PDB file of C-alpha atoms in Angstrom:
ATOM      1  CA  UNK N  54     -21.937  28.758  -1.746  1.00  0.00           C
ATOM      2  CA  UNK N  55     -22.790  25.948  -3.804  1.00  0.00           C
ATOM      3  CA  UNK N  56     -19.599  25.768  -5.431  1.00  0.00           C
ATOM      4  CA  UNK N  57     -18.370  25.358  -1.991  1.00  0.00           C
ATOM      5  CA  UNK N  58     -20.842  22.565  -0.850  1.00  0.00           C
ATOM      6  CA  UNK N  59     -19.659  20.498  -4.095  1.00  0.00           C
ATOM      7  CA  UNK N  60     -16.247  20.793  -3.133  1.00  0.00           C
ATOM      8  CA  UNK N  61     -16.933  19.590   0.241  1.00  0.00           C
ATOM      9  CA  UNK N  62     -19.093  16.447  -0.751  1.00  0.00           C
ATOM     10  CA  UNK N  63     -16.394  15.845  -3.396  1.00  0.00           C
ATOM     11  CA  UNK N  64     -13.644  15.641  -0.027  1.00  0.00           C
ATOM     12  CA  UNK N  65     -15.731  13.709   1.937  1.00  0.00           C
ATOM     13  CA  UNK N  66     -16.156  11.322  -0.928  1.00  0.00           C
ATOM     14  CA  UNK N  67     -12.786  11.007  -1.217  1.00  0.00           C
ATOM     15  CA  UNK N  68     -12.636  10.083   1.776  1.00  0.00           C
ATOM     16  CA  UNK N  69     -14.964   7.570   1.766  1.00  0.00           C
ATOM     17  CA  UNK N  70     -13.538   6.037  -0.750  1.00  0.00           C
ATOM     18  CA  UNK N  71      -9.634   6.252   0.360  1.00  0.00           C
ATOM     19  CA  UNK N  72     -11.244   4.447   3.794  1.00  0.00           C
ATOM     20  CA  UNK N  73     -12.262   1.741   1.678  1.00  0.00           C
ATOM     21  CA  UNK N  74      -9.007   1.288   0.406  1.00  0.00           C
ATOM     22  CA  UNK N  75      -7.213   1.467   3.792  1.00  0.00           C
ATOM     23  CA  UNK N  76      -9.773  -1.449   5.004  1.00  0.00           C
ATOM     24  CA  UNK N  77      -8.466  -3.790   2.887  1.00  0.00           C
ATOM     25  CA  UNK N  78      -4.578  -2.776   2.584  1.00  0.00           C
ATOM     26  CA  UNK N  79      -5.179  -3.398   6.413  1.00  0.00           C
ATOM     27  CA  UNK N  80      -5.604  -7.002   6.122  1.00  0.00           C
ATOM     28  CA  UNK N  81      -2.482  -7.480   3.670  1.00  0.00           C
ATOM     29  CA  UNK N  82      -0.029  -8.518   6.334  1.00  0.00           C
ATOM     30  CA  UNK N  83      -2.026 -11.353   7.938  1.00  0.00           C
ATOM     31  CA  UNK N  84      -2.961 -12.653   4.651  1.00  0.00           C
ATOM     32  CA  UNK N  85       0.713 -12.894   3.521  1.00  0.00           C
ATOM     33  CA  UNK N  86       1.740 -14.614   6.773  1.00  0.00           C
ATOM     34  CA  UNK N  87      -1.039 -17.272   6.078  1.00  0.00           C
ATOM     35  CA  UNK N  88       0.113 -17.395   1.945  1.00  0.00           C
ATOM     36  CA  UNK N  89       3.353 -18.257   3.522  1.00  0.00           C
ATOM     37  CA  UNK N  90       2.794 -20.934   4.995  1.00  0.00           C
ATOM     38  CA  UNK N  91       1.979 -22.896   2.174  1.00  0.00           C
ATOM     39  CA  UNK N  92       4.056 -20.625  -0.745  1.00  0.00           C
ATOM     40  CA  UNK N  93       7.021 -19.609  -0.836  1.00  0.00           C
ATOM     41  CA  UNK N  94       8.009 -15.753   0.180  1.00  0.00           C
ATOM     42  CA  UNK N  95       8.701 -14.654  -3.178  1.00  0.00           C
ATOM     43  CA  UNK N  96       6.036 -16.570  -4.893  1.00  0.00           C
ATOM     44  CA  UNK N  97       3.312 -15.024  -2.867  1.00  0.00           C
ATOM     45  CA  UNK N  98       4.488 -11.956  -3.484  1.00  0.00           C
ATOM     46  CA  UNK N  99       4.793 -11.909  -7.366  1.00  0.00           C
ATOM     47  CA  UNK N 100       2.064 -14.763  -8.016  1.00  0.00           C
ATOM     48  CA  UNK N 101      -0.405 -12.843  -6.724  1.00  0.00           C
ATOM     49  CA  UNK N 102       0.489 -10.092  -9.009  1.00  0.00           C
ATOM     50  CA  UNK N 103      -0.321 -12.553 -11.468  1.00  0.00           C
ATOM     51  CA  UNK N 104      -3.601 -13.630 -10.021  1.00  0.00           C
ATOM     52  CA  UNK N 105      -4.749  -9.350  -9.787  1.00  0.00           C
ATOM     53  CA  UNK N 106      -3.422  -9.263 -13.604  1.00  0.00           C
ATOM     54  CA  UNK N 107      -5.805 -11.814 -14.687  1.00  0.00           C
ATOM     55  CA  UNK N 108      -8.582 -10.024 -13.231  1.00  0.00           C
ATOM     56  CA  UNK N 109      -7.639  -6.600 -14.678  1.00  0.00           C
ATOM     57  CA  UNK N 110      -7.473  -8.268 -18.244  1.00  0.00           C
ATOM     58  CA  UNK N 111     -11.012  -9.369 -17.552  1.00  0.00           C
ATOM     59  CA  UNK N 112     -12.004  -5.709 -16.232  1.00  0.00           C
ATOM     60  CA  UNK N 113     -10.414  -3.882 -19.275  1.00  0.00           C
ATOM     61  CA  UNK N 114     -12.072  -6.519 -21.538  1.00  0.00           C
ATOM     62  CA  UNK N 115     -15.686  -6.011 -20.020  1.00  0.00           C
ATOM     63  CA  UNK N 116     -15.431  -2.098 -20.158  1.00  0.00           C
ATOM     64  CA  UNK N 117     -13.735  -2.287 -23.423  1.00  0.00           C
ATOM     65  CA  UNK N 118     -10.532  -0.105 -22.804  1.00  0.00           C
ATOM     66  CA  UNK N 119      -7.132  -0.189 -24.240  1.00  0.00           C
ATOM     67  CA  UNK N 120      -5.351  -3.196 -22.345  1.00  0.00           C
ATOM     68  CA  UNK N 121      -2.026  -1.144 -22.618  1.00  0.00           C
ATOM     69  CA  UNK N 122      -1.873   2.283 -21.248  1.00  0.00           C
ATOM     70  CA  UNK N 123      -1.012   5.513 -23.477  1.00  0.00           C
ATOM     71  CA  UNK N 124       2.639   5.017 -24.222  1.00  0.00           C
ATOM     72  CA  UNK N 125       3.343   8.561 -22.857  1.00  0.00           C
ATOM     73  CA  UNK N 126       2.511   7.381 -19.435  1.00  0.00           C
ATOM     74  CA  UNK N 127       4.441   4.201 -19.588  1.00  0.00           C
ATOM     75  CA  UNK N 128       7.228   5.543 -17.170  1.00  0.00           C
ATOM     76  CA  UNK N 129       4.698   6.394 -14.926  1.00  0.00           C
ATOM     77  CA  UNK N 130       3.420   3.091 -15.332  1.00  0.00           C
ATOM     78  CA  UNK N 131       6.606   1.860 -14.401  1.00  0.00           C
ATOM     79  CA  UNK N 132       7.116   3.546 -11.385  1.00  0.00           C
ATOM     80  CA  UNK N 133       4.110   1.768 -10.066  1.00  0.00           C
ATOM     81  CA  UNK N 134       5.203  -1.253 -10.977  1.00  0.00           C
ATOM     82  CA  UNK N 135       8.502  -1.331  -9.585  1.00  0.00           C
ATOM     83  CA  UNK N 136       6.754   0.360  -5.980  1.00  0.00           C
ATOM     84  CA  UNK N 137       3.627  -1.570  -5.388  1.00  0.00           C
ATOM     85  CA  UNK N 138       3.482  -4.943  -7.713  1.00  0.00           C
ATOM     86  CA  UNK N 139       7.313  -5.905  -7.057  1.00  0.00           C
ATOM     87  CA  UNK N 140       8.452  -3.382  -4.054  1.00  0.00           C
ATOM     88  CA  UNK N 141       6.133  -3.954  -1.831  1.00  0.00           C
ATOM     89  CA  UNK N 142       5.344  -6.903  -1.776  1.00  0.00           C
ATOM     90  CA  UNK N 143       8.736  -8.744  -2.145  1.00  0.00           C
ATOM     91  CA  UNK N 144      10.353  -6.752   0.751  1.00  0.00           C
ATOM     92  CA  UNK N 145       7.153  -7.027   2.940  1.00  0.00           C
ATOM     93  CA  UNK N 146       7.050 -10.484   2.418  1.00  0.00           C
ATOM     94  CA  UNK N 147      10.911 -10.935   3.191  1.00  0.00           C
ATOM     95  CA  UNK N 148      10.624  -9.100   6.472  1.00  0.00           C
ATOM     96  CA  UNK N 149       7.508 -11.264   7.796  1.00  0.00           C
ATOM     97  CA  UNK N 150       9.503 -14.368   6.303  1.00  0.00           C
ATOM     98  CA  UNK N 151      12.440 -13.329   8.311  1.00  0.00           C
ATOM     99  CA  UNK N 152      11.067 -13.199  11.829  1.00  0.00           C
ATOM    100  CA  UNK N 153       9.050  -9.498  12.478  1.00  0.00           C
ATOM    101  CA  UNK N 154       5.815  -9.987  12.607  1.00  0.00           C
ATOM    102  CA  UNK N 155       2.723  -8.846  11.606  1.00  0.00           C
ATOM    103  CA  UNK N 156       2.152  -6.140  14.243  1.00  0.00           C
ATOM    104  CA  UNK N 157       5.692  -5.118  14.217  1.00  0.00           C
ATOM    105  CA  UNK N 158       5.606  -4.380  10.685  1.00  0.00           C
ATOM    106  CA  UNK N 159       2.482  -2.355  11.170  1.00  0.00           C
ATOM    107  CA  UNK N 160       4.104   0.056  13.365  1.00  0.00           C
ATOM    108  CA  UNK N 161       7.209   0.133  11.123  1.00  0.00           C
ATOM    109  CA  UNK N 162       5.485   0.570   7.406  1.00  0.00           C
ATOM    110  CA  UNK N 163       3.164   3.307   9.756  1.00  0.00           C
ATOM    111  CA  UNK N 164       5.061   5.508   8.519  1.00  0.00           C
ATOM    112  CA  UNK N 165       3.798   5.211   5.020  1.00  0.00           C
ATOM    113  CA  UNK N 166       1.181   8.385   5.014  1.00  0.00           C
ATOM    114  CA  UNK N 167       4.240  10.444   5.652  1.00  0.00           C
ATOM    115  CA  UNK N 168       6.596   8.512   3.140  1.00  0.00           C
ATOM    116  CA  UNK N 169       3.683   8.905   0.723  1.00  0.00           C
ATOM    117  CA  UNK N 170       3.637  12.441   1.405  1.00  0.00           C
ATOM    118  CA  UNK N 171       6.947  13.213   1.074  1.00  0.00           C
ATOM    119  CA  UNK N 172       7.227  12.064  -2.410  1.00  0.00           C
ATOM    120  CA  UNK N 173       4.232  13.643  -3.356  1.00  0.00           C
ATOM    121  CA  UNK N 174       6.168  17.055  -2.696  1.00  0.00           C
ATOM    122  CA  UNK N 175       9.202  16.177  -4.251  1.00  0.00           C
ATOM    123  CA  UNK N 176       7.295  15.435  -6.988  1.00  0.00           C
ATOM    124  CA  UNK N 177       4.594  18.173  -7.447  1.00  0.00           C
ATOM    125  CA  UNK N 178       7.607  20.648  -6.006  1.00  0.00           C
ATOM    126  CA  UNK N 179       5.194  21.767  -3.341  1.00  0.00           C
ATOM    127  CA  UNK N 180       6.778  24.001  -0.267  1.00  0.00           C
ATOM    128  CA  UNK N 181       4.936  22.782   2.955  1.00  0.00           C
ATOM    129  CA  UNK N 182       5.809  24.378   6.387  1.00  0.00           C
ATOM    130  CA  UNK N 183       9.132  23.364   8.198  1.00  0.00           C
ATOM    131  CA  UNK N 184       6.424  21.657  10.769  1.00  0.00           C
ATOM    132  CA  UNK N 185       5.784  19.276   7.887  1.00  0.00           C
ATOM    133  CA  UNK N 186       9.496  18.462   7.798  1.00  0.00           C
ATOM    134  CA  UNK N 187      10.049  18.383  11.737  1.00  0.00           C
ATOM    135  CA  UNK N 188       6.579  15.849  12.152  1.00  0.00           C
ATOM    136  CA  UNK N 189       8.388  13.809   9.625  1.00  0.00           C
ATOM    137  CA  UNK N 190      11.324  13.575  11.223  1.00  0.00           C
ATOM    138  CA  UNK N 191       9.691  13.018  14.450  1.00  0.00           C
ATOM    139  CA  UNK N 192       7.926  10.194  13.093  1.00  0.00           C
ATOM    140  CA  UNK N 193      11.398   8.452  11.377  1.00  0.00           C
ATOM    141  CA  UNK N 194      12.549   8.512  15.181  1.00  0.00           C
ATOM    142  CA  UNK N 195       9.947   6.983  16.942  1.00  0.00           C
ATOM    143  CA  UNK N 196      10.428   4.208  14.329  1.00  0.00           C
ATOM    144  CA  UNK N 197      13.762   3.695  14.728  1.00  0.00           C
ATOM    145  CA  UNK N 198      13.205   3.673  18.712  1.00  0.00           C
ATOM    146  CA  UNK N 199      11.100   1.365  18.268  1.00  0.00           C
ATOM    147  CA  UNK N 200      12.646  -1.041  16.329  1.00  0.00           C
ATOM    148  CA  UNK N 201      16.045  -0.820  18.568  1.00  0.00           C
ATOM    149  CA  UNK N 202      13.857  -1.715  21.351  1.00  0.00           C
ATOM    150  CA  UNK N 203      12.546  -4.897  19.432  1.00  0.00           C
ATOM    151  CA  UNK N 204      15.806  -5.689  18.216  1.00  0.00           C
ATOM    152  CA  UNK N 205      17.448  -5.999  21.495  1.00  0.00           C
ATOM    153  CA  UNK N 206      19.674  -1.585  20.156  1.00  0.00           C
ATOM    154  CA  UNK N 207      19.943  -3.096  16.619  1.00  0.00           C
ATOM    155  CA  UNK N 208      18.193  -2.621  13.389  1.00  0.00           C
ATOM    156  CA  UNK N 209      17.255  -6.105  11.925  1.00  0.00           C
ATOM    157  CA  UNK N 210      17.378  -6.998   8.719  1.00  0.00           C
ATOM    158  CA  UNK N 211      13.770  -7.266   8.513  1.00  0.00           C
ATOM    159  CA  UNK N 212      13.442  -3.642   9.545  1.00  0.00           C
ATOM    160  CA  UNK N 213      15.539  -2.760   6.788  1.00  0.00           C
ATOM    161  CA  UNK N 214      12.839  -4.652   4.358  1.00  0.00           C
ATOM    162  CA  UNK N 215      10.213  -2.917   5.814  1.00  0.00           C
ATOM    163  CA  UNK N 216      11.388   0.523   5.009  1.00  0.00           C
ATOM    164  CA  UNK N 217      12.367  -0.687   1.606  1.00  0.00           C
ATOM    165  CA  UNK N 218       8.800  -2.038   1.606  1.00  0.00           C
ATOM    166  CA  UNK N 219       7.377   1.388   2.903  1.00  0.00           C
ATOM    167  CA  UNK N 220       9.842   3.597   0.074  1.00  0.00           C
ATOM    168  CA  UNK N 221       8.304   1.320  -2.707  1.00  0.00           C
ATOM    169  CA  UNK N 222       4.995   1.719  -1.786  1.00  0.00           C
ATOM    170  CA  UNK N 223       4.889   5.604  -1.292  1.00  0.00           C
ATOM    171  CA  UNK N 224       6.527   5.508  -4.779  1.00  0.00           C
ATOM    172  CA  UNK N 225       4.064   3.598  -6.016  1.00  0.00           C
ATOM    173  CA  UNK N 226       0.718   5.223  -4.472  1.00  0.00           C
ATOM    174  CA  UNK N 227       2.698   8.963  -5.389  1.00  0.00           C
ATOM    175  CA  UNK N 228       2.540   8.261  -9.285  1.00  0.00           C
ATOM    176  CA  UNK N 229      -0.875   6.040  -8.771  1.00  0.00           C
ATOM    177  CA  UNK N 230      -2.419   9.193  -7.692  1.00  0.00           C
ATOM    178  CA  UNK N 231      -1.206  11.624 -10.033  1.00  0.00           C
ATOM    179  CA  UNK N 232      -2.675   9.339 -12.781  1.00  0.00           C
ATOM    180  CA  UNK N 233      -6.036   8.726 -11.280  1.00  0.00           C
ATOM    181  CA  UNK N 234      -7.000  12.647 -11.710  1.00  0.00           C
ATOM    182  CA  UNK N 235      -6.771  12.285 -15.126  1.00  0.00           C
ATOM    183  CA  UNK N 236      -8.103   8.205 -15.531  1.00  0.00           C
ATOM    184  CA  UNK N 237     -10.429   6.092 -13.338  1.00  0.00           C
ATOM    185  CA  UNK N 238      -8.667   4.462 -10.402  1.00  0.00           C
ATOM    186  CA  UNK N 239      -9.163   0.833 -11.598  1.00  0.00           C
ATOM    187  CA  UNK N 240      -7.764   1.384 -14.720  1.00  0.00           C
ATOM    188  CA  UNK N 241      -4.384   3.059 -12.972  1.00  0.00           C
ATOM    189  CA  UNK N 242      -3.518  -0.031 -11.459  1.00  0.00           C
ATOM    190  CA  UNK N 243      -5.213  -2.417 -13.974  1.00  0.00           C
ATOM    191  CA  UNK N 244      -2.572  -1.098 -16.404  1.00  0.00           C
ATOM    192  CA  UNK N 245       0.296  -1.267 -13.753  1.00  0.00           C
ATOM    193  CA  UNK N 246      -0.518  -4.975 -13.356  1.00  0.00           C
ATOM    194  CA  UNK N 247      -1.073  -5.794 -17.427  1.00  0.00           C
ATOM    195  CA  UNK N 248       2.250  -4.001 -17.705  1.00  0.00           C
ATOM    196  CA  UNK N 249       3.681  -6.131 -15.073  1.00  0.00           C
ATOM    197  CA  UNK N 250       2.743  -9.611 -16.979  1.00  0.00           C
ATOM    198  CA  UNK N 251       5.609  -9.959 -18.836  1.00  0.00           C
ATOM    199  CA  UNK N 252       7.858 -10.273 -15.999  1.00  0.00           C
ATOM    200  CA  UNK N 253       5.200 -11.906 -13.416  1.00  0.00           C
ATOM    201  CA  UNK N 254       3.821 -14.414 -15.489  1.00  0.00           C
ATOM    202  CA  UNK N 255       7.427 -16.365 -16.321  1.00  0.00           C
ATOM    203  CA  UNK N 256       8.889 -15.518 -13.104  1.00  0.00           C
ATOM    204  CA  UNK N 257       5.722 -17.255 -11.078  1.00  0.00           C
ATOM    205  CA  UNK N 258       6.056 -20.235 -13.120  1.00  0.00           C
ATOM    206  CA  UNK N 259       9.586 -20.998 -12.815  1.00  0.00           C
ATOM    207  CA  UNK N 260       9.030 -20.052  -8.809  1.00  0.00           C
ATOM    208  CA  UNK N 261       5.997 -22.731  -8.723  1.00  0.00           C
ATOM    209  CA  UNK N 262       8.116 -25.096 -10.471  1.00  0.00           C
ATOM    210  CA  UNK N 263      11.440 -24.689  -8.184  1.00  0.00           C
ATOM    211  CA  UNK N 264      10.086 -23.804  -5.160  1.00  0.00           C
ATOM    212  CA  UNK N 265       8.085 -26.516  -2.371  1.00  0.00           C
ATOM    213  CA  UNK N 266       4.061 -26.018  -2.927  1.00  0.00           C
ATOM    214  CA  UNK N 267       2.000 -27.119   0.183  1.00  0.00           C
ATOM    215  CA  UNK N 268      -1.757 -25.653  -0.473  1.00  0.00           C
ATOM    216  CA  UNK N 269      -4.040 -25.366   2.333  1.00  0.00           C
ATOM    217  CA  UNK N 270      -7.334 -23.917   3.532  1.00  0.00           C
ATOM    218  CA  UNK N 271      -5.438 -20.725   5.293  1.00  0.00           C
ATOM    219  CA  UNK N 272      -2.564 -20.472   2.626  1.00  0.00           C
ATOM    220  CA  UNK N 273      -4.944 -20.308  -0.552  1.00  0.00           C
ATOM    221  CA  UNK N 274      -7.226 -17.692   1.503  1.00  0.00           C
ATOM    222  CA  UNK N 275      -4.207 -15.686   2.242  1.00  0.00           C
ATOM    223  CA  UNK N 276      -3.100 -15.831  -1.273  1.00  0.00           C
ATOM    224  CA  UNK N 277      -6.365 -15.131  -2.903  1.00  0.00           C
ATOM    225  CA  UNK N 278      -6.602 -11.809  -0.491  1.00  0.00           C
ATOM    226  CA  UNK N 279      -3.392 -10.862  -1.161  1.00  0.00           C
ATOM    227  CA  UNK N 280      -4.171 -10.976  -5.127  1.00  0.00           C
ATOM    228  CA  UNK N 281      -7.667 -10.149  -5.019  1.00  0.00           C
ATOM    229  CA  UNK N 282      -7.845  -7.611  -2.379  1.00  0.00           C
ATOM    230  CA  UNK N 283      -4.921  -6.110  -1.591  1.00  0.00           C
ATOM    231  CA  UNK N 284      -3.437  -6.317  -5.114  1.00  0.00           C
ATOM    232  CA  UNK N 285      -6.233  -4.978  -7.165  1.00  0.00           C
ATOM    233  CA  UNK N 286      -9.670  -4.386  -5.249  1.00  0.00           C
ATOM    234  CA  UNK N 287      -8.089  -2.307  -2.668  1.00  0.00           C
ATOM    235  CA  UNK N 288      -6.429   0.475  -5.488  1.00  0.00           C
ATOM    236  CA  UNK N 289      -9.877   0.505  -6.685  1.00  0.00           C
ATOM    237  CA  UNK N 290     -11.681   2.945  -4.276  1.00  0.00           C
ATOM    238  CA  UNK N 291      -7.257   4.291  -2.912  1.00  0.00           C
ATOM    239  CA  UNK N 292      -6.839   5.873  -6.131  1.00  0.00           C
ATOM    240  CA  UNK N 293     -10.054   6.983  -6.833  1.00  0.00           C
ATOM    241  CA  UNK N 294     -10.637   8.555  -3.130  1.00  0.00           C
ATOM    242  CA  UNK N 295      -6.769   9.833  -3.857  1.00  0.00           C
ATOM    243  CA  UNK N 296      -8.343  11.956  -7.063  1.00  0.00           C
ATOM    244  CA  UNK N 297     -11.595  12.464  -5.885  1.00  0.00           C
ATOM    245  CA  UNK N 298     -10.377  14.326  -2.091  1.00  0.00           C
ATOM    246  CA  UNK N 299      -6.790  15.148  -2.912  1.00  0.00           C
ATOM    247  CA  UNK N 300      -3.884  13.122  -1.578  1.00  0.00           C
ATOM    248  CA  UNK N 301      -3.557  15.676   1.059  1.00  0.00           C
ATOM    249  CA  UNK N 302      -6.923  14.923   2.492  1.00  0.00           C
ATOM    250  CA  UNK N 303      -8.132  11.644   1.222  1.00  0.00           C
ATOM    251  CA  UNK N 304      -4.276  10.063   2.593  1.00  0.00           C
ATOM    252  CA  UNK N 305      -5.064  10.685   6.053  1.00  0.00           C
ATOM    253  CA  UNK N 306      -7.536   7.985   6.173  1.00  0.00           C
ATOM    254  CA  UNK N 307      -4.553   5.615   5.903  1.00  0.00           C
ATOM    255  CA  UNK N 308      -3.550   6.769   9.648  1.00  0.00           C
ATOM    256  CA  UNK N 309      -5.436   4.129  11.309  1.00  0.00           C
ATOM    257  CA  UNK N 310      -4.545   1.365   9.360  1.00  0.00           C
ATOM    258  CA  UNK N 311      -1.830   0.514  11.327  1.00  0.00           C
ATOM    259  CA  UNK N 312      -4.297   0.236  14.786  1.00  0.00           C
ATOM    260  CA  UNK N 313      -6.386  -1.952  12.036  1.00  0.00           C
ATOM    261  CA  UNK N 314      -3.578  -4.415  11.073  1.00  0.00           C
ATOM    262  CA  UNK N 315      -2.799  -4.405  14.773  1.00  0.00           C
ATOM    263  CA  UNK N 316      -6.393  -5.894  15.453  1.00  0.00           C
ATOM    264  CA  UNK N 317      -6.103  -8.405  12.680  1.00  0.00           C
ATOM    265  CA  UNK N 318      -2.913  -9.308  13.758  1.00  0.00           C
ATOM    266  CA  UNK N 319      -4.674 -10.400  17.090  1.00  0.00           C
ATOM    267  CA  UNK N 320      -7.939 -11.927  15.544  1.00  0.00           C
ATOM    268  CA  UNK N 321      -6.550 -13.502  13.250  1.00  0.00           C
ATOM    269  CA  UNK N 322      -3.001 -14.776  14.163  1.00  0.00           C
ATOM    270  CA  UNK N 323      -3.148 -14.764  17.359  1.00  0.00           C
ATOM    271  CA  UNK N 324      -0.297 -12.292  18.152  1.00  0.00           C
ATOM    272  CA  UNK N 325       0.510 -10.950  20.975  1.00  0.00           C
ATOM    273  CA  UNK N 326       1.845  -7.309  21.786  1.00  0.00           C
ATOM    274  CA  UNK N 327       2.651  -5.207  24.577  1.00  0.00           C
ATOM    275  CA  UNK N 328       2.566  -1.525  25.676  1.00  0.00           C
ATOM    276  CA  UNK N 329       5.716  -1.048  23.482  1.00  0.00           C
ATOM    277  CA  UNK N 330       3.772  -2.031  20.221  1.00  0.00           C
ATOM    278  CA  UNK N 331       0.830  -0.171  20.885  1.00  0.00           C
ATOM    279  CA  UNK N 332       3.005   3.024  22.064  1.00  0.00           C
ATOM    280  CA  UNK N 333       5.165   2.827  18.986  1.00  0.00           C
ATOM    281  CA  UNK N 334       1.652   2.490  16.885  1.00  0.00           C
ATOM    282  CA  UNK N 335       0.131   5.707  18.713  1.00  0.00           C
ATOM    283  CA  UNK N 336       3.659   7.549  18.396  1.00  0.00           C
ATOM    284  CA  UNK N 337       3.785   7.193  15.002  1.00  0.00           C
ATOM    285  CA  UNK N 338       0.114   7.657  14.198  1.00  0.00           C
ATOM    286  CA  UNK N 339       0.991  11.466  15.854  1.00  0.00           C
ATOM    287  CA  UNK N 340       4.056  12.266  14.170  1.00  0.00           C
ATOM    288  CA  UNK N 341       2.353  11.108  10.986  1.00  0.00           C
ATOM    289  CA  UNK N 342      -1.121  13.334  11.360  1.00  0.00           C
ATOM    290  CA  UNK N 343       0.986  16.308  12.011  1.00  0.00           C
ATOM    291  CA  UNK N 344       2.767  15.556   8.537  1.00  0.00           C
ATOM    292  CA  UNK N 345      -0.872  15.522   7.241  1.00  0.00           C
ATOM    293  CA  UNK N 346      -1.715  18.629   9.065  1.00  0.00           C
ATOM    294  CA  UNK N 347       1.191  20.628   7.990  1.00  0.00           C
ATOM    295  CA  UNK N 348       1.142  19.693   4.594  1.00  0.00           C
ATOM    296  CA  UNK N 349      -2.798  19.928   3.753  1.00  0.00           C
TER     297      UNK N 349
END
């Protein structure tokens, strides 16, 4: 019985924690459509890797860890990098540069629980029900519906980014998980943005150099949320509610963050959606907690 008690406060712990997480990936989009307005797409999307890197060296250094991560682990390491420092980011970005907006690219990158999930059985070789499979492919269709219907029957190019976006990112949070039950969250993506310096570091200069810089109230908030937050704080409590309640469990938090970027998107920007968006949001929000269901 108490064996049984600990596991349950260690799942509802983890999903504390993944809720955390899920709060402030929800804010990502809005932040990177006010970056953008004084930065350009592509260095708001690997400066602020740049700006999270910083702050890891600084977190390593006060805890006195390795800066580098075990060289075994270095693909793994990797993998994150190219999903959730580069991918991400630099395909997100793209799409809201190219016309969808925030809210539409909420419903769209939606489908990221049951992206995330899917890699997480190709790569643990786990055999969930054919439900898991059907919810999944329920979910890719209501998608796709919905973007024909914004797109006047065609997929956009933005649309396209966004599921590159959503690919990268289930890549990404797949292998950040699988590391965090064997080393603290914050260090998972701490190393994944050290690693990452090499490539951000010269690549943001020559960007701020060659690209037009117009710095404002709104852009340098955005930009310092997308770094701070949703670049490092935000994988802080993800990763560690990940390990802590099982990706299974702990993922399902990440359900509602599309009805949360939804509600920033109208704070915030002012955007305005219909019964279309907010259909497409709930439709997706289904297919995905059946995926969750099936699979847990």
């Amino acid at each position: 019985m108490r064996r049984g008690a600990v596991r349950r406060r260690a799942a509802w712990r983890g999903t504390a924690l993944a809720s955390l997480g899920v709060l402030a990936f929800s804010g990502s989009f809005p932040a990177t459509v006010f970056a953008m307005e004084g930065f350009d797409p592509y260095l708001v999307a690997i400066g602020r890797a740049v700006l999270a890197g910083a702050i890891a060296l600084v977190f390593l250094a006060v805890a006195r860890a390795p800066l580098l991560p075990p060289r075994e682990r270095l693909g793994s390491y990797l993998v994150i990098v190219a999903g959730v420092v580069f991918g991400f980011p630099v395909f997100s970005g793209l799409a809201l540069d190219s016309g969808a907006s925030a809210s539409h690219a909420a419903v769209v990158v939606g489908l990221l629980p049951a992206a995330t999930a899917v890699c997480a059985v190709l790569r643990a070789g786990e055999r969930p029900r054919a439900l898991f499979w059907v919810s999944c492919g329920l979910g890719a269709v209501c998608v796709t519906a919905f973007t024909l219907s914004r797109g006047g029957g065609h997929v956009t190019g933005a649309d396209l980014l966004l599921v590159a976006a959503l690919v990268s990112a289930a890549a990404g949070y797949t292998e950040g998980g699988r590391l965090a039950r064997e080393t603290p969250g914050w260090r998972v993506i701490s190393y994944a943005l050290v690693v990452a310096l090499p490539l951000t570091v010269p690549a943001t200069a020559v960007l701020a150099l060659t690209t037009e810089v117009r710095p404002g109230v709104a852009s340098l908030a955005g930009f310092a949320y997308a770094g701070l937050v949703s670049m490092f704080l935000g994988f802080i409590p993800w990763y560690a509610g990940l390990a802590t309640g099982g990706i299974a469990r702990a993922g399902q938090t990440q359900l509602v963050q599309p009805l949360l970027t939804l509600s920033w998107a109208w704070l915030l920007l002012g955007e305005r959606f219909g019964p279309v968006t907010v259909a497409g949001a709930f439709a997706v929000l289904a297919c995905v907690a059946m995926t969750q269901r099936a699979r847990s």
